[in-house]
Short mmCIF file of C-alpha atoms in Angstrom, two decimals:
data_model
loop_
_atom_site.label_atom_id
_atom_site.label_comp_id
_atom_site.label_asym_id
_atom_site.label_seq_id
_atom_site.Cartn_x
_atom_site.Cartn_y
_atom_site.Cartn_z
CA MET A 6 -27.03 -22.81 -20.31
CA ARG A 7 -23.93 -24.35 -20.02
CA PRO A 8 -22.77 -26.40 -23.23
CA LEU A 9 -23.96 -30.11 -23.37
CA ASN A 10 -19.63 -30.70 -24.10
CA LEU A 11 -19.01 -29.51 -20.57
CA PHE A 12 -16.18 -32.65 -20.21
CA LYS A 13 -14.09 -31.54 -23.40
CA VAL A 14 -14.55 -27.80 -22.43
CA GLN A 15 -13.29 -28.52 -19.23
CA ARG A 16 -10.30 -30.41 -20.51
CA LEU A 17 -9.63 -27.34 -23.04
CA ALA A 18 -9.89 -25.01 -19.83
CA ARG A 19 -7.03 -27.13 -17.89
CA ILE A 20 -4.59 -26.85 -20.88
CA PHE A 21 -5.56 -23.19 -21.08
CA VAL A 22 -4.61 -22.63 -17.25
CA VAL A 23 -1.15 -24.27 -17.55
CA VAL A 24 -0.08 -22.35 -20.88
CA MET A 25 -0.91 -19.45 -19.26
CA LEU A 26 1.01 -20.19 -16.32
CA LEU A 27 3.87 -20.86 -18.30
CA MET A 28 3.53 -17.65 -19.98
CA SER A 29 3.10 -15.94 -16.53
CA THR A 30 6.72 -14.22 -16.51
CA MET A 31 5.63 -12.17 -19.88
CA THR A 32 3.54 -8.99 -19.93
CA ALA A 33 1.46 -8.57 -22.66
CA SER A 34 3.87 -7.11 -24.72
CA GLY A 35 6.04 -10.37 -24.28
CA GLN A 36 8.62 -8.39 -22.08
CA THR A 37 10.21 -10.25 -18.69
CA VAL A 38 10.54 -7.94 -15.86
CA ALA A 39 14.41 -7.32 -16.78
CA GLU A 40 13.17 -6.39 -19.94
CA GLU A 41 10.58 -3.65 -18.80
CA LEU A 42 13.09 -2.30 -16.28
CA LYS A 43 15.55 -1.80 -18.72
CA ALA A 44 12.60 -0.32 -20.82
CA ASP A 45 11.45 2.02 -18.46
CA PRO A 46 13.35 2.23 -15.06
CA ASN A 47 10.41 3.97 -13.42
CA ARG A 48 8.74 0.60 -13.26
CA GLY A 49 11.65 -0.02 -10.62
CA ALA A 50 9.64 2.25 -8.47
CA GLY A 51 7.48 -1.10 -7.39
CA ASN A 52 4.22 -0.37 -5.99
CA PHE A 53 4.77 3.61 -6.58
CA TYR A 54 4.86 2.89 -10.21
CA ALA A 55 2.59 5.26 -11.52
CA LEU A 56 0.05 3.43 -14.00
CA PRO A 57 -0.03 4.91 -17.48
CA ILE A 58 -3.27 7.18 -18.40
CA GLY A 59 -4.71 7.49 -21.93
CA LYS A 60 -4.70 3.66 -23.26
CA MET A 61 -7.88 1.59 -22.68
CA PRO A 62 -7.49 -1.97 -22.64
CA LYS A 63 -9.81 -4.12 -24.80
CA ASP A 64 -12.72 -6.08 -23.43
CA THR A 65 -13.60 -9.83 -24.65
CA PRO A 66 -17.35 -9.49 -25.88
CA ALA A 67 -19.83 -11.03 -23.15
CA PRO A 68 -21.50 -14.32 -23.53
CA MET A 69 -24.77 -13.84 -25.44
CA GLY A 70 -27.24 -11.76 -23.61
CA LYS A 71 -25.07 -11.11 -20.92
CA LYS A 72 -24.20 -7.09 -19.84
CA PRO A 73 -22.85 -5.64 -17.09
CA PHE A 74 -25.18 -4.63 -13.99
CA TYR A 75 -22.69 -4.19 -11.24
CA ILE A 76 -19.32 -3.10 -10.38
CA ASN A 77 -17.21 -3.72 -7.25
CA HIS A 78 -13.94 -1.50 -7.37
CA TYR A 79 -11.09 -1.33 -4.72
CA GLY A 80 -8.48 1.18 -6.24
CA CYS A 81 -5.13 2.20 -5.09
CA PRO A 82 -4.59 6.14 -4.74
CA GLY A 83 -2.91 7.95 -7.62
CA SER A 84 0.09 9.43 -7.70
CA TYR A 85 1.32 11.39 -4.72
CA TYR A 86 4.10 12.68 -2.99
CA ARG A 87 5.84 10.45 -0.17
CA GLU A 88 4.00 10.31 3.05
CA ILE A 89 6.81 10.57 5.39
CA GLU A 90 9.18 14.23 5.21
CA SER A 91 12.36 12.79 6.09
CA VAL A 92 12.41 10.66 2.44
CA TYR A 93 13.39 14.16 0.89
CA GLU A 94 15.25 15.68 3.85
CA GLU A 95 17.60 13.02 5.26
CA PRO A 96 19.56 12.26 1.58
CA TYR A 97 19.80 16.50 1.58
CA ALA A 98 21.13 16.84 4.63
CA VAL A 99 24.03 13.96 3.96
CA PHE A 100 24.90 15.97 0.62
CA ALA A 101 24.67 19.26 2.33
CA LYS A 102 27.12 18.11 4.81
CA ALA A 103 29.37 16.63 2.83
CA ASP A 104 29.36 19.93 0.52
CA SER A 105 30.43 21.84 3.56
CA LEU A 106 33.52 20.02 4.02
CA GLY A 107 34.25 19.95 0.44
CA LYS A 108 33.76 16.28 0.06
CA LEU A 109 31.35 16.31 -3.49
CA THR A 110 32.58 15.40 -6.59
CA LYS A 111 31.21 17.46 -9.18
CA LEU A 112 28.60 14.71 -10.04
CA GLY A 113 27.68 14.95 -6.26
CA GLN A 114 27.52 18.57 -6.19
CA ASP A 115 24.93 18.20 -9.29
CA VAL A 116 23.22 15.90 -7.39
CA LYS A 117 23.05 17.96 -4.51
CA LYS A 118 20.86 20.57 -6.54
CA ARG A 119 18.54 17.77 -7.58
CA LEU A 120 17.89 16.81 -4.35
CA GLU A 121 17.26 20.49 -3.37
CA LEU A 122 14.70 20.66 -6.38
CA LEU A 123 13.14 17.63 -5.17
CA ARG A 124 12.45 18.60 -1.55
CA GLN A 125 11.16 22.01 -2.38
CA ASP A 126 8.72 20.49 -4.78
CA ALA A 127 7.59 18.38 -1.66
CA LYS A 128 7.42 21.24 0.57
CA ASP A 129 4.10 21.24 2.31
CA ARG A 130 2.86 18.85 0.42
CA ILE A 131 4.06 15.47 2.00
CA GLY A 132 1.07 12.57 1.29
CA GLU A 133 -0.97 14.90 -1.36
CA LEU A 134 -2.21 14.01 -4.83
CA THR A 135 0.42 15.29 -7.58
CA THR A 136 -0.91 16.47 -10.69
CA LYS A 137 -0.34 13.50 -12.56
CA GLY A 138 -2.61 11.53 -9.83
CA VAL A 139 -5.54 13.79 -10.66
CA GLU A 140 -5.18 13.03 -14.23
CA GLN A 141 -5.29 9.29 -13.06
CA CYS A 142 -8.19 9.42 -11.07
CA ARG A 143 -10.15 11.19 -13.94
CA ASP A 144 -8.40 9.30 -16.83
CA GLN A 145 -9.86 5.53 -14.64
CA ILE A 146 -13.49 6.95 -14.19
CA HIS A 147 -13.52 8.37 -17.79
CA GLN A 148 -12.06 4.90 -19.48
CA MET A 149 -14.88 3.09 -16.67
CA VAL A 150 -17.97 5.15 -17.88
CA LYS A 151 -17.13 4.49 -21.58
CA ARG A 152 -16.27 1.03 -20.92
CA PHE A 153 -19.26 0.18 -18.75
CA PRO A 154 -22.44 2.60 -20.21
CA ASP A 155 -24.99 -0.19 -19.22
CA ILE A 156 -23.71 0.31 -15.45
CA LEU A 157 -22.61 4.16 -15.25
CA THR A 158 -25.74 5.97 -16.26
CA PRO A 159 -27.74 8.28 -14.41
CA LYS A 160 -30.00 5.72 -12.91
CA GLY A 161 -27.08 3.77 -11.65
CA TYR A 162 -26.17 4.09 -7.72
CA TYR A 163 -22.81 4.88 -6.75
CA SER A 164 -21.82 4.37 -3.19
CA CYS A 165 -18.03 5.81 -2.67
CA ARG A 166 -16.01 4.98 0.29
CA SER A 167 -12.41 5.98 1.51
CA ILE A 168 -10.32 4.89 4.50
CA VAL A 169 -9.00 8.01 6.32
CA GLN A 170 -5.63 8.36 4.53
CA ASN A 171 -5.41 11.95 2.64
CA ASN A 172 -4.38 10.66 -0.63
CA CYS A 173 -6.73 7.95 -0.81
CA ILE A 174 -9.41 10.61 0.17
CA MET A 175 -7.95 13.04 -2.65
CA THR A 176 -8.53 10.24 -4.89
CA LEU A 177 -11.93 9.56 -4.07
CA GLN A 178 -12.66 13.60 -4.29
CA GLU A 179 -10.93 13.41 -7.77
CA SER A 180 -12.94 10.90 -8.98
CA LEU A 181 -16.30 11.87 -7.88
CA VAL A 182 -15.38 15.31 -9.67
CA GLU A 183 -14.94 13.26 -13.23
CA LEU A 184 -17.97 11.01 -12.52
CA SER A 185 -20.15 13.88 -11.68
CA SER A 186 -19.13 15.84 -14.81
CA MET A 187 -20.01 12.81 -17.14
CA MET A 188 -23.20 11.65 -15.22
CA GLN A 189 -26.09 14.18 -14.04
CA PRO A 190 -28.36 13.65 -12.15
CA MET A 191 -26.12 11.23 -9.88
CA LYS A 192 -27.25 8.95 -7.14
CA THR A 193 -24.64 9.06 -4.78
CA ASN A 194 -23.35 8.22 -1.03
CA VAL A 195 -19.69 9.08 -0.01
CA ILE A 196 -18.01 7.85 3.53
CA ALA A 197 -14.41 7.85 4.22
CA THR A 198 -14.23 6.78 8.28
CA HIS A 199 -12.33 4.59 10.76
CA ARG A 200 -15.56 2.61 10.96
CA GLU A 201 -14.94 0.57 7.73
CA ASP A 202 -11.39 0.13 8.44
CA ARG A 203 -12.75 -3.60 9.74
CA PHE A 204 -13.06 -4.52 6.03
CA MET A 205 -10.93 -1.89 3.59
CA ALA A 206 -8.18 -1.37 5.95
CA PRO A 207 -8.25 -4.32 8.36
CA GLN A 208 -5.77 -5.40 11.05
CA ASP A 209 -4.88 -8.98 12.56
CA LYS A 210 -1.80 -9.27 14.98
CA VAL A 211 -1.73 -12.93 14.34
CA LEU A 212 -0.63 -12.55 10.88
CA GLU A 213 1.52 -9.39 11.31
CA ALA A 214 3.84 -11.03 14.45
CA MET A 215 3.98 -14.00 11.70
CA ARG A 216 5.14 -11.72 9.18
CA TRP A 217 8.86 -11.08 10.04
CA ASP A 218 9.48 -14.03 12.13
CA SER A 219 12.98 -15.14 12.88
CA LEU A 220 13.56 -17.40 9.83
CA THR A 221 11.76 -14.76 7.85
CA LEU A 222 13.90 -11.91 8.64
CA ALA A 223 17.24 -14.02 8.68
CA ARG A 224 16.67 -15.22 5.23
CA TYR A 225 15.59 -11.68 3.96
CA ASN A 226 18.81 -10.11 5.08
CA ARG A 227 20.99 -12.70 3.80
CA PHE A 228 19.15 -12.07 0.61
CA LEU A 229 19.71 -8.24 1.26
CA ALA A 230 23.78 -8.76 1.72
CA LEU A 231 23.65 -10.75 -1.59
CA ASN A 232 22.00 -8.11 -3.68
CA THR A 233 24.32 -5.44 -2.15
CA GLY A 234 26.88 -3.27 -3.93
CA ASN A 235 27.03 0.02 -3.55
CA ALA A 236 31.04 1.12 -3.53
CA ARG A 237 30.90 2.44 -7.05
CA LEU A 238 28.15 4.93 -6.71
CA MET A 239 29.42 6.18 -3.50
CA GLU A 240 32.80 6.82 -5.17
CA SER A 241 31.41 8.83 -8.10
CA LEU A 242 29.47 11.05 -5.66
CA PHE A 243 32.29 11.48 -2.84
CA THR A 244 36.04 12.44 -2.88
CA ASP A 245 36.83 11.68 0.62
CA GLN A 246 36.71 7.78 1.81
CA ASN A 247 37.18 8.47 5.70
CA PHE A 248 34.28 11.02 4.84
CA LEU A 249 32.12 7.94 3.52
CA ILE A 250 33.09 5.58 6.21
CA ASN A 251 32.60 7.39 9.09
CA GLN A 252 29.29 10.24 7.94
CA VAL A 253 28.06 7.79 5.38
CA ASP A 254 25.47 4.66 5.57
CA PRO A 255 26.30 3.80 1.76
CA GLU A 256 23.34 1.26 1.62
CA THR A 257 20.84 3.66 3.12
CA LEU A 258 21.56 6.31 0.96
CA SER A 259 21.95 4.20 -1.94
CA ARG A 260 18.35 2.77 -0.87
CA GLN A 261 16.91 6.83 -0.49
CA LEU A 262 18.56 7.92 -3.60
CA TYR A 263 16.96 5.12 -5.45
CA ILE A 264 13.63 5.49 -3.54
CA LEU A 265 13.53 9.32 -4.75
CA ALA A 266 14.91 8.41 -8.10
CA GLY A 267 11.29 6.24 -8.34
CA SER A 268 8.91 9.21 -6.86
CA ILE A 269 9.91 11.89 -9.45
CA GLN A 270 7.72 10.19 -12.21
CA HIS A 271 4.87 11.46 -10.05
CA THR A 272 5.75 15.24 -10.37
CA GLU A 273 5.95 17.60 -12.82
CA LEU A 274 9.88 17.60 -12.53
CA ALA A 275 9.85 14.33 -14.69
CA GLY A 276 11.49 14.79 -17.87
CA THR A 277 13.97 17.52 -16.29
CA VAL A 278 14.78 15.97 -13.24
CA THR A 279 16.44 12.45 -12.97
CA LEU A 280 18.01 10.43 -10.30
CA PHE A 281 17.93 6.84 -12.46
CA ASP A 282 21.17 7.93 -14.04
CA LEU A 283 23.04 7.29 -10.82
CA PHE A 284 22.77 3.70 -11.20
CA THR A 285 23.79 0.83 -13.38
CA PRO A 286 20.85 -1.36 -14.78
CA THR A 287 22.39 -4.04 -12.49
CA GLU A 288 22.01 -1.85 -9.75
CA ILE A 289 18.53 -0.74 -10.84
CA GLN A 290 17.28 -4.54 -11.11
CA SER A 291 19.23 -5.15 -7.87
CA HIS A 292 17.19 -2.57 -6.05
CA TRP A 293 13.98 -3.66 -7.77
CA LYS A 294 14.68 -7.32 -6.45
CA LYS A 295 14.90 -5.83 -2.94
CA LEU A 296 11.81 -4.10 -2.82
CA ASN A 297 9.55 -6.70 -4.58
CA ALA A 298 11.08 -9.16 -1.96
CA LYS A 299 10.00 -7.13 0.80
CA TYR A 300 6.20 -6.81 -0.69
CA TYR A 301 6.39 -10.18 -1.51
CA ILE A 302 7.21 -11.14 2.06
CA THR A 303 4.45 -8.69 3.38
CA ASN A 304 1.75 -8.95 1.38
CA GLY A 305 2.21 -11.95 -0.78
CA ALA A 306 1.98 -16.02 -0.50
CA CYS A 307 5.88 -16.04 0.72
CA THR A 308 5.96 -19.81 2.29
CA LEU A 309 9.19 -18.80 4.39
CA ASN A 310 6.22 -16.98 6.88
CA GLY A 311 3.62 -19.44 6.09
CA GLY A 312 2.30 -18.15 2.86
CA THR A 313 -0.80 -16.76 4.50
CA GLN A 314 -0.28 -13.14 4.64
CA PRO A 315 -2.81 -12.32 1.87
CA PHE A 316 -5.46 -13.60 4.23
CA MET A 317 -4.95 -10.03 5.66
CA GLN A 318 -7.80 -9.28 3.60
CA ARG A 319 -10.04 -11.88 4.41
CA SER A 320 -12.88 -9.81 5.25
CA LEU A 321 -12.71 -7.57 2.12
CA LEU A 322 -12.77 -10.63 0.30
CA ARG A 323 -15.76 -12.04 2.06
CA ASN A 324 -17.22 -8.28 1.86
CA MET A 325 -17.14 -8.64 -2.18
CA ILE A 326 -18.83 -12.06 -2.01
CA HIS A 327 -21.76 -10.85 -0.14
CA MET A 328 -22.14 -7.40 -2.08
CA GLY A 329 -22.44 -9.72 -5.21
CA ASP A 330 -25.18 -11.48 -3.95
CA SER A 331 -27.11 -8.76 -2.40
CA VAL A 332 -27.30 -7.26 -5.94
CA VAL A 333 -28.44 -10.13 -7.66
CA LYS A 334 -32.13 -8.96 -7.89
CA ARG A 335 -31.31 -5.24 -7.74
CA GLU A 336 -33.23 -3.95 -10.67
CA TYR A 337 -31.09 -0.65 -11.32
CA PRO A 338 -27.13 -0.71 -12.01
CA MET A 339 -25.04 -0.09 -8.94
CA VAL A 340 -21.35 0.88 -8.41
CA HIS A 341 -19.20 0.48 -5.52
CA LEU A 342 -15.85 2.54 -5.76
CA ARG A 343 -13.52 2.06 -2.74
CA TYR A 344 -10.19 3.69 -2.09
CA VAL A 345 -7.47 2.20 -0.20
CA ASN A 346 -3.65 1.81 0.04
CA GLU A 347 -1.44 0.01 -2.15
CA ASN A 348 -0.74 -2.91 0.51
CA VAL A 349 -4.33 -3.42 0.38
CA VAL A 350 -4.75 -4.02 -2.87
CA MET A 351 -1.65 -5.85 -3.20
CA ALA A 352 -2.56 -8.40 -0.51
CA LEU A 353 -6.72 -8.62 -2.18
CA ALA A 354 -5.13 -9.68 -5.69
CA CYS A 355 -2.91 -12.30 -4.14
CA LEU A 356 -5.66 -14.03 -1.96
CA MET A 357 -7.72 -13.52 -5.38
CA GLU A 358 -4.77 -15.43 -7.17
CA LEU A 359 -5.12 -12.82 -9.89
CA ASP A 360 -2.91 -14.08 -12.75
CA ASN A 361 0.40 -15.03 -11.01
CA CYS A 362 -0.13 -12.93 -8.00
CA GLY A 363 -1.16 -15.95 -5.93
CA LEU A 364 2.47 -17.27 -6.37
CA GLN A 365 4.08 -19.42 -3.52
CA THR A 366 7.80 -19.81 -2.69
CA ASP A 367 10.56 -19.34 -0.62
CA ASN A 368 13.13 -18.13 -3.38
CA LEU A 369 12.87 -14.37 -3.00
CA ASP A 370 15.60 -14.18 -6.03
CA ALA A 371 13.48 -15.30 -8.47
CA LEU A 372 10.43 -13.82 -8.14
CA GLY A 373 10.80 -11.66 -11.11
CA ASP A 374 11.60 -14.85 -12.88
CA MET A 375 8.40 -16.48 -11.77
CA GLY A 376 6.57 -13.02 -12.96
CA TRP A 377 5.62 -11.91 -9.38
CA ALA A 378 6.39 -8.00 -9.77
CA THR A 379 4.58 -5.13 -7.37
CA HIS A 380 4.88 -2.85 -10.47
CA ARG A 381 2.33 -5.26 -12.10
CA ILE A 382 0.28 -5.95 -9.37
CA ALA A 383 -0.43 -2.59 -7.54
CA PRO A 384 0.74 0.34 -8.85
CA LEU A 385 -0.66 4.03 -8.16
CA SER A 386 -4.08 4.31 -9.64
CA GLY A 387 -4.26 0.49 -9.84
CA SER A 388 -7.30 -1.37 -9.05
CA VAL A 389 -9.21 -4.63 -8.53
CA MET A 390 -12.58 -4.55 -10.06
CA ILE A 391 -15.43 -7.45 -10.13
CA VAL A 392 -17.62 -6.65 -12.95
CA HIS A 393 -20.93 -8.80 -13.03
CA TYR A 394 -22.83 -9.86 -16.01
CA ARG A 395 -26.66 -11.39 -15.98
CA SER A 396 -29.16 -11.44 -18.96
CA GLU A 397 -32.32 -10.24 -16.76
CA VAL A 398 -33.03 -9.19 -13.14
CA GLY A 399 -33.15 -12.55 -11.05
CA ASP A 400 -30.58 -14.27 -13.90
CA PRO A 401 -30.00 -17.68 -11.78
CA ASP A 402 -26.35 -17.62 -13.99
CA VAL A 403 -24.35 -14.36 -13.24
CA LEU A 404 -21.02 -14.20 -14.82
CA VAL A 405 -18.22 -12.18 -13.21
CA LYS A 406 -14.95 -11.20 -14.67
CA VAL A 407 -11.93 -9.67 -12.56
CA LEU A 408 -10.03 -6.64 -13.92
CA LEU A 409 -6.34 -6.45 -12.54
CA ASN A 410 -5.61 -2.58 -13.37
CA GLY A 411 -7.84 -2.50 -15.83
CA ASN A 412 -6.94 -5.82 -17.71
CA GLU A 413 -9.24 -8.87 -17.72
CA ALA A 414 -7.24 -11.36 -15.35
CA ARG A 415 -7.32 -15.23 -14.96
CA LEU A 416 -8.90 -16.43 -11.76
CA PRO A 417 -7.64 -20.19 -10.24
CA ILE A 418 -11.15 -21.56 -11.48
CA GLU A 419 -12.00 -23.47 -14.42
CA SER A 420 -14.65 -21.69 -16.77
CA ASP A 421 -16.36 -22.50 -20.35
CA CYS A 422 -16.46 -19.01 -20.94
CA ALA A 423 -12.97 -17.45 -19.71
CA PRO A 424 -11.92 -14.54 -18.78
CA TYR A 425 -15.80 -14.53 -17.51
CA TYR A 426 -16.85 -16.91 -14.68
CA HIS A 427 -19.68 -18.15 -13.59
CA TRP A 428 -20.72 -16.30 -10.06
CA GLU A 429 -21.36 -19.34 -8.28
CA ASP A 430 -18.08 -21.23 -9.09
CA VAL A 431 -16.17 -17.86 -8.41
CA LYS A 432 -18.08 -17.80 -4.83
CA ARG A 433 -17.71 -20.98 -3.73
CA TYR A 434 -13.80 -21.41 -4.74
CA TYR A 435 -13.12 -18.57 -2.39
CA LEU A 436 -15.54 -19.26 0.34
CA ARG A 437 -13.99 -22.82 0.68
CA LYS A 438 -10.48 -21.38 0.50
CA LEU A 439 -11.45 -18.70 3.68
CA TYR A 440 -13.14 -21.34 5.51
CA ARG A 441 -10.05 -23.59 5.17
CA TYR A 442 -8.00 -21.08 6.49
CA GLU A 443 -10.36 -20.37 9.51
CA ASN A 444 -10.60 -23.69 10.39
CA ILE A 445 -6.79 -24.43 10.48
CA ARG A 446 -6.13 -21.31 12.33
CA LEU A 447 -8.98 -22.24 14.73
CA ASN A 448 -7.41 -25.74 15.02
CA LYS A 449 -4.01 -24.07 15.94
CA GLU A 450 -5.28 -21.81 18.34
CA VAL A 451 -7.17 -24.85 20.23
CA MET A 452 -4.19 -26.71 20.25
CA LYS A 453 -2.62 -23.87 22.32
#
């Protein structure tokens, strides 16, 4: 039962939300995005950052008598090799040609050798999980079992699904290997089929058409122009200005080198090969800002294109709500493990407005200052999990908490027991949000 002094509790909850929003540009360790990038340039890879393993987050004790009985989990793939071979081949080809013409500096020659190592390491492994990715998958499941022993038991039922994407299927496989090693016997159902795309990887032509409309594209291109400075880097790599002018696109090559720099962390070359040393701290932050802004436009509530891109995952959220309702009277615990790409998880976190993910702005330059950072939202092996709690089967007051990358997340909903929230309040908030969007969209289509 809820406390009698509900008004006072709700007032305190509102004050708490305001305070937390003011603190939202900081991480749990008190770092700003700029400080995070300086401490670990790998975070500059954005959603291609590898979520660290080994440290289990602490859980706030559940309210008296409540125990977890259901987990609905949507996870990103673990660390993997880039899915497009040209990411490795194109920059190497530029350096190979320059070397054949004697146009590389000593540093440029060294970078060519590093690119050859990366190219060979990724050969015939495009899109596959790396060794680190395997470790992440198993660590995540290991922590899940240890954190929620009431749910992950031999009596539980495990429904496991993946979109038809190699790294996601491999993530599912490795997760099941770890789960089966800790849980015997285990009742499970495993599916990887395009039939699930309707909610696990949905398409929406209306939202896709709005994503890069003329205004948004113009603002983004202007933003890129104001955050571009590649002269110093190019001069450190090439000896001939004419070769640079005629044979090299400095912006493209700089971006390719930066992307590869952020990719090394996932491989066994990490610690022995780096490319981040080519960039100054200011240049790293500049590249990060450009990547971050791109994903904010495509997955976040960016007001330039209407602030509606997160609704791409409305079917997924509706499915999560439906599943949450369907298991309330289930006697034994249940776990749904779903593996999708990083964009799905990112947009879902934004749609649910977890922590600062629901930020709405048109100021692309200030995203970091306002706390919206892809490496915090959907890094590789990241996830969104809704954990349901009850006192007994049929409990009318089910509570939930949401974990973003394993950490307890804030919801845009008042609660007298945060980070736990009353399921009826959560369901009502999100269903109303989805209804408002569908209603506005329907009215626009009728007006055409």
